[in-house]
């Protein structure tokens, strides 16, 4: 009479197949999660910019946004006329702005919400998001960039 069950070789083959399937799934899932994190960070940056615009309108003043590699600093003119930091937003770990020219990486909103300047691209390890601002309306939108070059360049 033969006993029912699996041989050691059969169990090893099944474990090997499961391991290969899990490695394929985790590789694909990692890229998906990075895309979602980048999009979530872009939404936070967009909300921060829109909040600065609203502050400029409600306080009837100009707002200046300085883009650093890993943060945004919102400034408004003080009583002495010099810009002073009001608030800032630090980016999540692994995210950064692509700052090519520090002198040009700022955005201004006037007292009616009209914007001028540029928003640098937001980068993760493998992907890039670019922002666009409607200068007249001050509205911000973003989209995932498609580029053959590595986004850190």
PDB file of C-alpha atoms in Angstrom:
ATOM      1  CA  UNK A   1       0.000   0.000   0.000  1.00  0.00           C
ATOM      2  CA  UNK A   2       1.378   3.399  -1.008  1.00  0.00           C
ATOM      3  CA  UNK A   3       1.067   6.417   1.324  1.00  0.00           C
ATOM      4  CA  UNK A   4      -0.507   9.547  -0.047  1.00  0.00           C
ATOM      5  CA  UNK A   5       1.411  12.824   0.125  1.00  0.00           C
ATOM      6  CA  UNK A   6       3.972  14.954  -1.673  1.00  0.00           C
ATOM      7  CA  UNK A   7       7.623  14.224  -2.165  1.00  0.00           C
ATOM      8  CA  UNK A   8      10.274  16.696  -1.090  1.00  0.00           C
ATOM      9  CA  UNK A   9      11.076  17.467  -4.737  1.00  0.00           C
ATOM     10  CA  UNK A  10       7.451  18.361  -5.490  1.00  0.00           C
ATOM     11  CA  UNK A  11       7.308  20.697  -2.468  1.00  0.00           C
ATOM     12  CA  UNK A  12      10.550  22.433  -3.515  1.00  0.00           C
ATOM     13  CA  UNK A  13       9.249  23.013  -7.051  1.00  0.00           C
ATOM     14  CA  UNK A  14       6.014  24.536  -5.721  1.00  0.00           C
ATOM     15  CA  UNK A  15       7.965  26.814  -3.359  1.00  0.00           C
ATOM     16  CA  UNK A  16      10.228  27.880  -6.234  1.00  0.00           C
ATOM     17  CA  UNK A  17       7.234  28.784  -8.417  1.00  0.00           C
ATOM     18  CA  UNK A  18       5.626  30.758  -5.559  1.00  0.00           C
ATOM     19  CA  UNK A  19       8.897  32.606  -4.927  1.00  0.00           C
ATOM     20  CA  UNK A  20       9.252  33.578  -8.595  1.00  0.00           C
ATOM     21  CA  UNK A  21       5.658  34.799  -8.751  1.00  0.00           C
ATOM     22  CA  UNK A  22       6.112  36.916  -5.609  1.00  0.00           C
ATOM     23  CA  UNK A  23       9.307  38.498  -6.932  1.00  0.00           C
ATOM     24  CA  UNK A  24       7.591  39.474 -10.190  1.00  0.00           C
ATOM     25  CA  UNK A  25       4.594  40.918  -8.342  1.00  0.00           C
ATOM     26  CA  UNK A  26       6.732  42.889  -5.866  1.00  0.00           C
ATOM     27  CA  UNK A  27       8.802  44.442  -8.682  1.00  0.00           C
ATOM     28  CA  UNK A  28       5.684  45.676 -10.471  1.00  0.00           C
ATOM     29  CA  UNK A  29       4.060  46.823  -7.238  1.00  0.00           C
ATOM     30  CA  UNK A  30       7.135  48.884  -6.274  1.00  0.00           C
ATOM     31  CA  UNK A  31       6.887  50.969  -9.473  1.00  0.00           C
ATOM     32  CA  UNK A  32       3.178  51.484  -8.937  1.00  0.00           C
ATOM     33  CA  UNK A  33       3.716  52.659  -5.354  1.00  0.00           C
ATOM     34  CA  UNK A  34       6.428  55.105  -6.427  1.00  0.00           C
ATOM     35  CA  UNK A  35       4.071  56.590  -9.018  1.00  0.00           C
ATOM     36  CA  UNK A  36       1.348  56.970  -6.395  1.00  0.00           C
ATOM     37  CA  UNK A  37       3.745  58.620  -3.905  1.00  0.00           C
ATOM     38  CA  UNK A  38       4.947  61.080  -6.551  1.00  0.00           C
ATOM     39  CA  UNK A  39       1.379  61.959  -7.540  1.00  0.00           C
ATOM     40  CA  UNK A  40       0.393  62.427  -3.891  1.00  0.00           C
ATOM     41  CA  UNK A  41       3.372  64.736  -3.330  1.00  0.00           C
ATOM     42  CA  UNK A  42       2.492  66.714  -6.471  1.00  0.00           C
ATOM     43  CA  UNK A  43      -1.057  67.204  -5.134  1.00  0.00           C
ATOM     44  CA  UNK A  44       0.366  68.492  -1.835  1.00  0.00           C
ATOM     45  CA  UNK A  45       2.686  70.918  -3.670  1.00  0.00           C
ATOM     46  CA  UNK A  46      -0.221  72.134  -5.827  1.00  0.00           C
ATOM     47  CA  UNK A  47      -2.366  72.726  -2.717  1.00  0.00           C
ATOM     48  CA  UNK A  48       0.498  74.630  -1.035  1.00  0.00           C
ATOM     49  CA  UNK A  49       0.895  76.878  -4.086  1.00  0.00           C
ATOM     50  CA  UNK A  50      -2.856  77.503  -4.299  1.00  0.00           C
ATOM     51  CA  UNK A  51      -2.972  78.329  -0.590  1.00  0.00           C
ATOM     52  CA  UNK A  52      -0.189  80.897  -1.073  1.00  0.00           C
ATOM     53  CA  UNK A  53      -2.182  82.452  -3.912  1.00  0.00           C
ATOM     54  CA  UNK A  54      -5.279  82.650  -1.713  1.00  0.00           C
ATOM     55  CA  UNK A  55      -3.231  84.329   1.032  1.00  0.00           C
ATOM     56  CA  UNK A  56      -1.983  86.927  -1.459  1.00  0.00           C
ATOM     57  CA  UNK A  57      -5.568  87.712  -2.456  1.00  0.00           C
ATOM     58  CA  UNK A  58      -7.094  87.766   1.040  1.00  0.00           C
ATOM     59  CA  UNK A  59      -4.279  89.827   2.568  1.00  0.00           C
ATOM     60  CA  UNK A  60      -3.934  92.108  -0.483  1.00  0.00           C
ATOM     61  CA  UNK A  61      -0.205  91.549  -0.683  1.00  0.00           C
ATOM     62  CA  UNK A  62       2.355  89.762  -2.806  1.00  0.00           C
ATOM     63  CA  UNK A  63       3.466  86.246  -1.982  1.00  0.00           C
ATOM     64  CA  UNK A  64       6.815  84.828  -2.968  1.00  0.00           C
ATOM     65  CA  UNK A  65       7.416  81.079  -3.186  1.00  0.00           C
ATOM     66  CA  UNK A  66      11.048  79.982  -3.149  1.00  0.00           C
ATOM     67  CA  UNK A  67      11.698  76.488  -4.435  1.00  0.00           C
ATOM     68  CA  UNK A  68      14.649  74.762  -2.799  1.00  0.00           C
ATOM     69  CA  UNK A  69      15.736  71.241  -3.653  1.00  0.00           C
ATOM     70  CA  UNK A  70      13.716  69.636  -0.855  1.00  0.00           C
ATOM     71  CA  UNK A  71      11.271  72.334   0.265  1.00  0.00           C
ATOM     72  CA  UNK A  72       9.136  75.319  -0.676  1.00  0.00           C
ATOM     73  CA  UNK A  73       9.257  78.497   1.389  1.00  0.00           C
ATOM     74  CA  UNK A  74       6.359  80.957   1.294  1.00  0.00           C
ATOM     75  CA  UNK A  75       7.290  84.555   2.057  1.00  0.00           C
ATOM     76  CA  UNK A  76       5.343  87.809   2.316  1.00  0.00           C
ATOM     77  CA  UNK A  77       6.611  91.363   2.736  1.00  0.00           C
ATOM     78  CA  UNK A  78       6.815  92.548   6.322  1.00  0.00           C
ATOM     79  CA  UNK A  79       6.246  96.063   7.589  1.00  0.00           C
ATOM     80  CA  UNK A  80       9.821  96.943   6.683  1.00  0.00           C
ATOM     81  CA  UNK A  81       9.211  95.798   3.074  1.00  0.00           C
ATOM     82  CA  UNK A  82      11.541  92.792   3.326  1.00  0.00           C
ATOM     83  CA  UNK A  83      10.174  89.343   2.588  1.00  0.00           C
ATOM     84  CA  UNK A  84       9.716  87.143   5.654  1.00  0.00           C
ATOM     85  CA  UNK A  85       9.014  83.435   5.851  1.00  0.00           C
ATOM     86  CA  UNK A  86       5.380  82.649   6.593  1.00  0.00           C
ATOM     87  CA  UNK A  87       5.378  78.889   6.128  1.00  0.00           C
ATOM     88  CA  UNK A  88       7.223  76.100   4.388  1.00  0.00           C
ATOM     89  CA  UNK A  89       6.619  72.642   2.979  1.00  0.00           C
ATOM     90  CA  UNK A  90       9.235  69.911   3.141  1.00  0.00           C
ATOM     91  CA  UNK A  91       9.087  67.217   0.496  1.00  0.00           C
ATOM     92  CA  UNK A  92       8.856  63.543   1.334  1.00  0.00           C
ATOM     93  CA  UNK A  93      12.014  61.484   1.434  1.00  0.00           C
ATOM     94  CA  UNK A  94      13.113  60.482  -2.066  1.00  0.00           C
ATOM     95  CA  UNK A  95      11.438  63.497  -3.700  1.00  0.00           C
ATOM     96  CA  UNK A  96      13.128  66.689  -4.851  1.00  0.00           C
ATOM     97  CA  UNK A  97      12.732  69.646  -7.172  1.00  0.00           C
ATOM     98  CA  UNK A  98      14.977  69.898 -10.201  1.00  0.00           C
ATOM     99  CA  UNK A  99      16.576  73.303  -9.600  1.00  0.00           C
ATOM    100  CA  UNK A 100      18.614  74.389 -12.609  1.00  0.00           C
ATOM    101  CA  UNK A 101      18.882  78.093 -11.790  1.00  0.00           C
ATOM    102  CA  UNK A 102      18.300  79.071  -8.121  1.00  0.00           C
ATOM    103  CA  UNK A 103      17.678  82.686  -9.172  1.00  0.00           C
ATOM    104  CA  UNK A 104      14.735  81.678 -11.371  1.00  0.00           C
ATOM    105  CA  UNK A 105      13.184  79.024  -9.148  1.00  0.00           C
ATOM    106  CA  UNK A 106      10.616  81.272  -7.528  1.00  0.00           C
ATOM    107  CA  UNK A 107       6.995  82.140  -8.069  1.00  0.00           C
ATOM    108  CA  UNK A 108       5.192  85.370  -7.215  1.00  0.00           C
ATOM    109  CA  UNK A 109       1.499  86.056  -6.732  1.00  0.00           C
ATOM    110  CA  UNK A 110       0.234  89.625  -6.619  1.00  0.00           C
ATOM    111  CA  UNK A 111      -2.723  90.914  -4.597  1.00  0.00           C
ATOM    112  CA  UNK A 112      -5.212  89.866  -7.285  1.00  0.00           C
ATOM    113  CA  UNK A 113      -3.756  86.346  -7.595  1.00  0.00           C
ATOM    114  CA  UNK A 114      -1.930  86.844 -10.844  1.00  0.00           C
ATOM    115  CA  UNK A 115       1.151  84.611 -10.950  1.00  0.00           C
ATOM    116  CA  UNK A 116       4.557  85.005 -12.510  1.00  0.00           C
ATOM    117  CA  UNK A 117       7.602  82.790 -12.369  1.00  0.00           C
ATOM    118  CA  UNK A 118       8.052  79.088 -12.790  1.00  0.00           C
ATOM    119  CA  UNK A 119       7.641  75.920 -10.787  1.00  0.00           C
ATOM    120  CA  UNK A 120      10.524  73.455 -11.137  1.00  0.00           C
ATOM    121  CA  UNK A 121       9.779  69.801 -11.974  1.00  0.00           C
ATOM    122  CA  UNK A 122       9.227  67.415  -9.069  1.00  0.00           C
ATOM    123  CA  UNK A 123      11.323  64.257  -9.203  1.00  0.00           C
ATOM    124  CA  UNK A 124      11.310  60.843  -7.630  1.00  0.00           C
ATOM    125  CA  UNK A 125      13.935  58.204  -8.358  1.00  0.00           C
ATOM    126  CA  UNK A 126      12.550  57.223 -11.752  1.00  0.00           C
ATOM    127  CA  UNK A 127       9.738  59.626 -12.595  1.00  0.00           C
ATOM    128  CA  UNK A 128       9.115  63.323 -13.059  1.00  0.00           C
ATOM    129  CA  UNK A 129       6.094  65.606 -12.704  1.00  0.00           C
ATOM    130  CA  UNK A 130       5.974  69.005 -14.394  1.00  0.00           C
ATOM    131  CA  UNK A 131       3.800  71.881 -13.238  1.00  0.00           C
ATOM    132  CA  UNK A 132       2.136  74.552 -15.315  1.00  0.00           C
ATOM    133  CA  UNK A 133       0.675  77.794 -14.064  1.00  0.00           C
ATOM    134  CA  UNK A 134      -1.846  79.964 -15.849  1.00  0.00           C
ATOM    135  CA  UNK A 135      -0.264  83.398 -15.298  1.00  0.00           C
ATOM    136  CA  UNK A 136      -3.497  85.320 -15.577  1.00  0.00           C
ATOM    137  CA  UNK A 137      -5.686  83.126 -13.393  1.00  0.00           C
ATOM    138  CA  UNK A 138      -2.936  81.735 -11.166  1.00  0.00           C
ATOM    139  CA  UNK A 139      -4.290  78.204 -11.551  1.00  0.00           C
ATOM    140  CA  UNK A 140      -1.826  75.333 -11.201  1.00  0.00           C
ATOM    141  CA  UNK A 141      -1.937  71.945 -12.871  1.00  0.00           C
ATOM    142  CA  UNK A 142       0.552  69.117 -13.139  1.00  0.00           C
ATOM    143  CA  UNK A 143       1.200  66.076 -15.272  1.00  0.00           C
ATOM    144  CA  UNK A 144       3.601  63.174 -15.349  1.00  0.00           C
ATOM    145  CA  UNK A 145       6.458  63.894 -17.734  1.00  0.00           C
ATOM    146  CA  UNK A 146       7.455  61.425 -20.388  1.00  0.00           C
ATOM    147  CA  UNK A 147      11.162  61.627 -21.037  1.00  0.00           C
ATOM    148  CA  UNK A 148      13.822  59.246 -22.271  1.00  0.00           C
ATOM    149  CA  UNK A 149      16.511  60.900 -20.170  1.00  0.00           C
ATOM    150  CA  UNK A 150      16.908  60.093 -16.505  1.00  0.00           C
ATOM    151  CA  UNK A 151      14.951  62.658 -14.460  1.00  0.00           C
ATOM    152  CA  UNK A 152      17.851  63.376 -12.068  1.00  0.00           C
ATOM    153  CA  UNK A 153      19.804  64.927 -14.938  1.00  0.00           C
TER     154      UNK A 153
END
